[in-house]
XYZ file of C-alpha atoms in Angstrom:
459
model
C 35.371 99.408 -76.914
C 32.879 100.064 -74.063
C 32.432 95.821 -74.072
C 36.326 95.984 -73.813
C 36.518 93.802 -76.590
C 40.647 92.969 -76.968
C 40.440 94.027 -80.419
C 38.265 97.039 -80.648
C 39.277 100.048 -82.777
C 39.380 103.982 -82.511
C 37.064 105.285 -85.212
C 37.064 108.191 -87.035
C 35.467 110.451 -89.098
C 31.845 108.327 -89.557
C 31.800 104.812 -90.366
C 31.381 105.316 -94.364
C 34.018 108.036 -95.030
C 36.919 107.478 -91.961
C 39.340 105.127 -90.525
C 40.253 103.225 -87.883
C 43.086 102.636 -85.407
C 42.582 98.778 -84.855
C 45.327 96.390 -83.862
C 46.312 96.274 -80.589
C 42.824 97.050 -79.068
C 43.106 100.867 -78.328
C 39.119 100.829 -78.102
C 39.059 99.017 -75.587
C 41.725 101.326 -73.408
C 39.369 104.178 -74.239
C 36.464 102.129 -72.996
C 38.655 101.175 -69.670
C 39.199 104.703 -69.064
C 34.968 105.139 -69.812
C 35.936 108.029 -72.625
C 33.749 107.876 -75.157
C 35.438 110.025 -77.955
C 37.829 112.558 -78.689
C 36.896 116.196 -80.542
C 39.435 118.108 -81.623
C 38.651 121.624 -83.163
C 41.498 123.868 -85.226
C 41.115 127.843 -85.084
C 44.549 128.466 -86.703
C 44.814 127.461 -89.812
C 47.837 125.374 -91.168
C 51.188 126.950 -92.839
C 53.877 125.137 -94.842
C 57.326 126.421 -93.496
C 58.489 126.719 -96.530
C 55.444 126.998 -99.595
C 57.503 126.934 -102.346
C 59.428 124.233 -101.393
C 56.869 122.145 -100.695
C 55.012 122.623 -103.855
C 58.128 121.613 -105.498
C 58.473 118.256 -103.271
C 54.861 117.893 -104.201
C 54.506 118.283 -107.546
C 57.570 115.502 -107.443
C 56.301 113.428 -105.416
C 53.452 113.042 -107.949
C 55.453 112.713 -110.759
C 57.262 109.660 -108.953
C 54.182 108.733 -108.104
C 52.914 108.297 -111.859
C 56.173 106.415 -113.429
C 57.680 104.990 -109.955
C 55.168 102.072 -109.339
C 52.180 102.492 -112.211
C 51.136 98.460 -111.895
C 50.980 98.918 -108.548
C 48.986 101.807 -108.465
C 46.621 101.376 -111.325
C 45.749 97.777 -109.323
C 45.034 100.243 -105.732
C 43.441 102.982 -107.721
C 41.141 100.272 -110.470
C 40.062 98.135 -107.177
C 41.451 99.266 -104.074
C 43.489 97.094 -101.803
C 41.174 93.841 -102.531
C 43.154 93.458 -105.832
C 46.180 91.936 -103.360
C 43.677 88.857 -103.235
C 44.667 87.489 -106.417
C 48.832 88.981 -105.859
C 49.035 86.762 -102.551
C 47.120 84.065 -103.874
C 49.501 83.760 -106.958
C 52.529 83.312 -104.918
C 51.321 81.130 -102.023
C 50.718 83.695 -99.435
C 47.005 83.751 -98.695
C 46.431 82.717 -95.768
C 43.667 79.623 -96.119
C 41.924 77.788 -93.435
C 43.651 79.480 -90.373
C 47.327 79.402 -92.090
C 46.632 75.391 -92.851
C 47.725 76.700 -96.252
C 48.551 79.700 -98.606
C 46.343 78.847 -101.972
C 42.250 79.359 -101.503
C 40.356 77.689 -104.666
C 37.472 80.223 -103.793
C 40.183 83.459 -104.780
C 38.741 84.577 -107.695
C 34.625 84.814 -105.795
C 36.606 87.167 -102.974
C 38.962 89.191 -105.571
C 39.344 93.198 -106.520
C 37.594 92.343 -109.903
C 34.505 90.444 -108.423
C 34.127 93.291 -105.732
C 34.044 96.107 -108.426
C 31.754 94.317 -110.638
C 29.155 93.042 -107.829
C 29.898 95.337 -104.892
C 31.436 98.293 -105.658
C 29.309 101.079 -105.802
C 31.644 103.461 -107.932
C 32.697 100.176 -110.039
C 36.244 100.462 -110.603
C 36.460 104.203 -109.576
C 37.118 104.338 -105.700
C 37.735 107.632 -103.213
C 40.148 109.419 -101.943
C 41.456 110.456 -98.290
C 41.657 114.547 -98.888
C 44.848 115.686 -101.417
C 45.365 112.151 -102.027
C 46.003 111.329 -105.920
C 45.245 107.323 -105.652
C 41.868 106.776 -104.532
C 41.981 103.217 -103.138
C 38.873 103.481 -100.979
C 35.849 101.593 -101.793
C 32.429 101.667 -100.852
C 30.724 98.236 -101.027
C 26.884 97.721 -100.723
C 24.984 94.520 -100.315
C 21.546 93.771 -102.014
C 21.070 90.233 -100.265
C 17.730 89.583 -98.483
C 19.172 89.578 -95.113
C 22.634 90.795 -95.885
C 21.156 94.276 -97.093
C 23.551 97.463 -96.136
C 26.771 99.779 -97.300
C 29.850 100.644 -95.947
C 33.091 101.830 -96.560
C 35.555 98.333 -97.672
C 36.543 95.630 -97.588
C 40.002 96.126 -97.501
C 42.047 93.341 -98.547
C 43.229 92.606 -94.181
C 39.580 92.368 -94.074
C 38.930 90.164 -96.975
C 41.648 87.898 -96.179
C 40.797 87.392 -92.597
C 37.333 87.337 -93.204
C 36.780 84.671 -96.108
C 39.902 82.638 -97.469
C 41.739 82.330 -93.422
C 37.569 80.919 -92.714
C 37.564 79.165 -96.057
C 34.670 81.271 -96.967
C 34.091 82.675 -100.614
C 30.569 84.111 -100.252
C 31.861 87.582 -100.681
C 28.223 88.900 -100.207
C 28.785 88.262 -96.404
C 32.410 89.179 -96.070
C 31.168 92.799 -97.140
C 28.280 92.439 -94.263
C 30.592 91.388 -91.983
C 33.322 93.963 -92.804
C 30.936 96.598 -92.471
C 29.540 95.633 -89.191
C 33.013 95.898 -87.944
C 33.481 99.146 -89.142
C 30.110 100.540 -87.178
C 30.901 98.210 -84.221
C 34.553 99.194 -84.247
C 35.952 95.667 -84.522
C 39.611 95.224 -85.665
C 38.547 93.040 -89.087
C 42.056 90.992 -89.411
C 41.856 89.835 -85.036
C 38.028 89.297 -85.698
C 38.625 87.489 -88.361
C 41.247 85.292 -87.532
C 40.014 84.531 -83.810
C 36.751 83.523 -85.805
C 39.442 81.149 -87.584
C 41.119 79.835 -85.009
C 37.569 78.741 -83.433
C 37.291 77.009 -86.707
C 39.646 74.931 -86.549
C 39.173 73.953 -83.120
C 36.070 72.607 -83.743
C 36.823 70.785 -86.863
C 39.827 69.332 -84.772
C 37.047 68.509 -81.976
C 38.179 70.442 -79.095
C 35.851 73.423 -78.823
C 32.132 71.873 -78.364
C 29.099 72.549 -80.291
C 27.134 73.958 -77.733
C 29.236 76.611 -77.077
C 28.487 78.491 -79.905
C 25.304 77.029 -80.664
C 25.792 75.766 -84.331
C 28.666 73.983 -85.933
C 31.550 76.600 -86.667
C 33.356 74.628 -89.640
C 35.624 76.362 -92.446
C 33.468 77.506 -95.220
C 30.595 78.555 -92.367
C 29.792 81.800 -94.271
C 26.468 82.505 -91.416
C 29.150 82.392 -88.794
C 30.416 85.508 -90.276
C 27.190 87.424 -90.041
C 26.056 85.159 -86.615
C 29.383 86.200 -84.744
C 30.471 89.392 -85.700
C 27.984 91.121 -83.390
C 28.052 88.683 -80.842
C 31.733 89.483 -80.282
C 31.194 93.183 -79.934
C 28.098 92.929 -77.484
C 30.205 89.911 -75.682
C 26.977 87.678 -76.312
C 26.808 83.866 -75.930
C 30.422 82.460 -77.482
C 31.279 86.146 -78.495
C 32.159 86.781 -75.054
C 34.750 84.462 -75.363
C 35.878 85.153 -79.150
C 36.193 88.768 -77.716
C 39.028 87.511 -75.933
C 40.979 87.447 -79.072
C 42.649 84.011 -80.604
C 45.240 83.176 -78.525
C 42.990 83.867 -75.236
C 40.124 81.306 -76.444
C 42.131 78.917 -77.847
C 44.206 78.698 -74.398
C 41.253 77.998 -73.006
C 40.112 75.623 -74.941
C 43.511 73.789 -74.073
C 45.689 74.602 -77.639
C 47.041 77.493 -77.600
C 49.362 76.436 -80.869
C 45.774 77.361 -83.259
C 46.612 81.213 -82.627
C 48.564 82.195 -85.238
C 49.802 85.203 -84.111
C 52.843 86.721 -82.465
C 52.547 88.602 -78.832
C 48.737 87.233 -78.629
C 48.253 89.560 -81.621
C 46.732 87.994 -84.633
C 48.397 87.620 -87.602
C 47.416 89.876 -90.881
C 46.648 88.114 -94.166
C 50.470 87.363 -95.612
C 51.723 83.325 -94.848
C 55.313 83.906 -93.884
C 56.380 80.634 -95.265
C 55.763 82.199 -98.540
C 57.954 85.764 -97.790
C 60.158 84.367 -94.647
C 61.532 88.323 -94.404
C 57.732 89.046 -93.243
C 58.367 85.787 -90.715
C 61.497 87.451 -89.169
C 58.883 91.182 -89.301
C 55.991 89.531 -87.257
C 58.725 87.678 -85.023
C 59.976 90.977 -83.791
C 57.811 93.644 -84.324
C 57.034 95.730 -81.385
C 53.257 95.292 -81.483
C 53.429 91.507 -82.449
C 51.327 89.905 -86.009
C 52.210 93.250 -87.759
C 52.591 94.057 -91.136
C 52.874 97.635 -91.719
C 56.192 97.565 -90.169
C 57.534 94.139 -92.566
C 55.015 94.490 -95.707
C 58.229 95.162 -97.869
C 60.164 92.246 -96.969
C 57.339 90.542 -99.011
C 58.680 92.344 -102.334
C 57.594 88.736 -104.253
C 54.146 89.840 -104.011
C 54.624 93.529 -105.443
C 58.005 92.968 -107.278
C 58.521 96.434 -106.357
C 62.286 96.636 -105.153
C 61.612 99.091 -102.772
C 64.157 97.777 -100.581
C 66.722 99.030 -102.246
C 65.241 102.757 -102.009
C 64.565 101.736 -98.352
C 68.418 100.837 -97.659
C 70.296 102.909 -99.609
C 68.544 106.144 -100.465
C 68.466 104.795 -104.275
C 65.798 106.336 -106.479
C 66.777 104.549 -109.361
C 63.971 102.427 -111.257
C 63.611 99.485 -109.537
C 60.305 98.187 -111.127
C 60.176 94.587 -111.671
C 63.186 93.796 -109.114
C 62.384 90.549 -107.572
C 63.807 89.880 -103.767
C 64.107 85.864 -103.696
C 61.435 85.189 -101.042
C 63.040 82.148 -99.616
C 66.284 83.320 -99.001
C 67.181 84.043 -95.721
C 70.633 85.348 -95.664
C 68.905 89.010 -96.920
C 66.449 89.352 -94.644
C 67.588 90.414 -91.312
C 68.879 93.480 -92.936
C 65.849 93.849 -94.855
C 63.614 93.035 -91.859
C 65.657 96.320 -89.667
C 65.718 98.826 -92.480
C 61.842 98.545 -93.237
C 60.743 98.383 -90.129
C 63.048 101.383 -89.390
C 61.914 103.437 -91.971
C 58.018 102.980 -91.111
C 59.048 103.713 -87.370
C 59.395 106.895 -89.097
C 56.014 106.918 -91.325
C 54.191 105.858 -88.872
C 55.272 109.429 -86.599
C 54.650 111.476 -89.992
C 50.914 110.276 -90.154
C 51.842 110.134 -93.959
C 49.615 107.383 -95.683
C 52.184 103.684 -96.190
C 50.620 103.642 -99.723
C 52.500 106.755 -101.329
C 55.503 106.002 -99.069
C 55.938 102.690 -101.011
C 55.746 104.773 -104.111
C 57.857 108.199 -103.675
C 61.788 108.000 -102.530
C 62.516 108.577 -99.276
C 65.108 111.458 -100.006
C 61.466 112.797 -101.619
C 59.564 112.330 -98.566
C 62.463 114.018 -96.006
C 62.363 117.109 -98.741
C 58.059 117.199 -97.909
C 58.839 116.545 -94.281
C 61.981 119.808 -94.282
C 59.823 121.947 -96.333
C 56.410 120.953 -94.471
C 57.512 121.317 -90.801
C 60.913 123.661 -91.508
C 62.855 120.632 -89.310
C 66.181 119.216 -91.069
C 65.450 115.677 -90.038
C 68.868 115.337 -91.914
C 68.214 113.349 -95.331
C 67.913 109.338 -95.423
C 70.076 108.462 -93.364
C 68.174 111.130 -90.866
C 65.069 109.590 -91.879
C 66.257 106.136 -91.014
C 67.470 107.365 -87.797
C 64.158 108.601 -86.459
C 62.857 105.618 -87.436
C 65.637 103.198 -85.663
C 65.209 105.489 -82.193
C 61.424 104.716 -82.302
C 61.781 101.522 -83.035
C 64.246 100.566 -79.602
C 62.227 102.918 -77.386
C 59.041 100.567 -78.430
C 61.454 97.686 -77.687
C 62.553 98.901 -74.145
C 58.557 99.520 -73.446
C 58.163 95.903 -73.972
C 61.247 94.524 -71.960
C 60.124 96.771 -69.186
C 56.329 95.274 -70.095
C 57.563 91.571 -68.965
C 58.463 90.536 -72.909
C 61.695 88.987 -73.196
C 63.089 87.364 -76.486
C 61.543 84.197 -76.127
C 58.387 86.034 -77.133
C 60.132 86.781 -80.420
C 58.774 84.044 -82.167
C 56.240 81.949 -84.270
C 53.221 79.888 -84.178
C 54.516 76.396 -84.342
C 52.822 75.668 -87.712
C 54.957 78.192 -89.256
C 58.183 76.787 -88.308
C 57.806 73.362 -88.537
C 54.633 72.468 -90.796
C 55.740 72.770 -94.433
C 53.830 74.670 -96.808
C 51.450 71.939 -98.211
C 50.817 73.384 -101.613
C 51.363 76.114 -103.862
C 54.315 78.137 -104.748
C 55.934 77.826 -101.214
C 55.284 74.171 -100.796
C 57.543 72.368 -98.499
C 58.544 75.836 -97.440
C 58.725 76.619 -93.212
C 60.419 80.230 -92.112
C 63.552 79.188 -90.556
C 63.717 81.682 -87.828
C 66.307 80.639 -85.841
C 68.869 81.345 -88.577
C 67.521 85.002 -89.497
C 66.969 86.426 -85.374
C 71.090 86.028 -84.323
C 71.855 87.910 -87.244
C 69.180 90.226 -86.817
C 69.417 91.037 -83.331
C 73.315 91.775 -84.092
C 72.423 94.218 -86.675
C 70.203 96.130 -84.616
C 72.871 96.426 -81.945
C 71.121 94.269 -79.331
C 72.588 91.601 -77.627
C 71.677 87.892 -78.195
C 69.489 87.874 -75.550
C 67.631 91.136 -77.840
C 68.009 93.547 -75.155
C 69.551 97.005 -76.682
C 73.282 97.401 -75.687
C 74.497 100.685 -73.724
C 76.313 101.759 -76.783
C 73.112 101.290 -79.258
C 71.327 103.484 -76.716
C 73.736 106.050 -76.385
C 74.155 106.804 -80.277
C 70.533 107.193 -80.697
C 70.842 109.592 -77.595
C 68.167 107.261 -75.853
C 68.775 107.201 -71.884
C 68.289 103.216 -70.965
């Protein structure tokens, strides 16, 4: 952040036990500003408005929590997030080789499993962010001559971005790497992928040899370990990879390598496998996003959370499938999630047991925590929706216009070579009309007068 790397992270609570705020580069504001950190201290305590309320909600939550999702959270609790390796894999999505393809042979070196039985220093038993019943934090450590060191991760954004999007399956660097980040506070999916990008514009011959000082082809797993710190000192070629993907490979004259949206890199989900998630990072405020569009991919979890999502349904939808190639659902699908984690994201409540609990569930925490009737689901939604077009106006105001709701070429024109989605490209310009008339826009996606004035947002 003080280098003003593009895509440096917020860190906190020590580099082995805390998190980070990463995409979008709000390290490097702080280091614009030359403020080092942020201490906060509490002397008051913290009250429920209601306690017995929210035990209740709890203890429910919990219980939904145990038979509402139990595949999906035995995988995040047996081997933390890294177990999505082998899910994305399986259906196409992994993004191999800079997004040349969505199957990487090397899967299995780079998995959940692997990690817990080589890395892991608990083994299959992770930790837990306080009160939290899942425990899908890891701790890896590295024994490698050379490599030696712990840290908390990888997560699987890391992993992906790190390894299969570099065609790299030495997983003994990709924890190095990932836990340089963390103490350098590097974004792991932008550092990743603009290390990608590079990649491939060297194999393709337009970014020279002696700019980085050894040849930077896929599979390069001492690029990893060579760049990483290079990028957050802005040394040699890391001055220039610290200019995120879309920056360098502009200036190395082909801008079309970035695959990202907004000149923000792309996490680790192929959209040509899940074109919902294609329509997400499209029009997501903060460009390649997933938090805000990770359900539209419900191929990968087989979750059906959708239909909780939409309709305030708490019915058991394990094992509903959402055809992942069909793009008359997705508009609607793309709107509601990203509505509804327009909300999360205000709560500060972790995405994880969101995916897991109803949402009626999580408004009865959110009443009984705070003592405000945010007003059910469709309340819920609502906050969620208002957030969402007040992020939007930011950006029109900001210089974006619709034209920057979009894709990496690739993506909509270079089929899917292999794999489950082969032959597939995300057809976007039959999901954004649609889209933008659901959301009350008009089609040039600016928000109409009356969409403002029914979320009470002055224009």
């Amino acid at each position: 952040g003080e280098n003003l790397v593009r895509f440096a992270c917020i860190v906190n609570g020590g580099v082995a036990a805390g998190r980070a705020a990463g995409r979008g580069g709000p390290g490097a504001v702080m280091g614009s500003k030359n403020l080092k950190a942020v201490a906060v201290r509490g002397t008051k305590g913290l009250q429920v408005a209601n306690p017995e309320a929210f035990r209740k909600a709890a203890w429910e939550s919990y219980q939904a929590y145990l038979i509402g999702s139990p595949l999906m959270a035995e995988d995040l609790r047996n081997y933390g997030t890294i177990c999505v390796v082998e899910a994305s894999n399986d259906v196409g999505a992994l993004p191999t080789r800079n997004f040349q393809s969505g199957v990487f042979e090397g899967y299995q070196k780079m998995g959940g499993q692997s990690f817990a039985a080589n890395y892991s220093i608990r083994g299959k038993f992770g930790k837990a962010c306080f009160g939290c019943h899942l425990g899908c934090a890891r701790i890896g450590r590295v024994t490698v001559p050379g490599l030696e060191g712990a840290g908390e991760g990888p997560e699987y954004e890391s992993a992906g971005s790190l390894d299969s999007c570099c065609g790299i399956d030495s997983q003994a660097e990709i924890v190095k790497a990932s836990y340089v980040c963390n103490d350098m506070g590097l974004d792991t999916i932008s550092t990743g992928a603009t290390i990608a990008c590079a990649m491939e514009l060297f194999e393709r011959g337009y970014l020279p040899e002696k700019d980085v000082a050894f040849k930077l082809n896929f599979g390069n797993a001492r690029a990893l370990t060579e760049l990483v710190p290079k990028i957050a000192l802005r040394d040699g070629f890391g001055r220039i990879l610290a200019e995120g993907s879309y920056r360098m490979a502009e200036k190395y004259g082909h801008p079309e390598y970035s695959m990202g949206t907004k000149k923000q890199e792309f996490p680790n989900y192929d959209p040509r496998a899940c074109k919902g998630l294609g329509l997400a990072y499209a029009t997501n405020n903060r460009g390649g996003d997933h938090i805000r569009g990770e359900l539209n991919n419900d191929e990968l979890f087989a979750m059906g959370m959708w239909n909780r999502i939409a309709k305030g349904e708490a019915g058991e939808t394990e094992g509903t499938r959402v055809d992942p190639f069909d793009t008359a659902t997705k508009p609607r699908m793309a709107k509601d999630v990203q509505d509804f984690y327009g909300a999360i994201d205000a709560s500060g409540v972790c995405n994880f047991i969101l995916i897991i609990i109803p949402p009626e569930l999580f408004a009865d925490l959110m009443v009984a925590g705070t003592g405000v009737d945010i007003g059910g689901h469709d309340g819920l939604m609502k906050v969620g929706e208002r957030i969402f077009n007040l992020e939007r106006l930011f950006n029109l105001k900001a210089g974006m216009t619709c034209k920057d709701d979009t894709l990496p070429k690739r993506l909509l024109e270079e089929p899917m070579p292999e794999g489950p989605a082969k032959g597939q490209v995300v057809e976007l310009h039959k999901m954004l009309p649609e889209y933008y008339r659901l959301r009350g826009w008009d089609d040039t996606g600016v928000p109409t007068s009356e969409k403002l004035g029914a979320l009470e947002i002055s224009g």
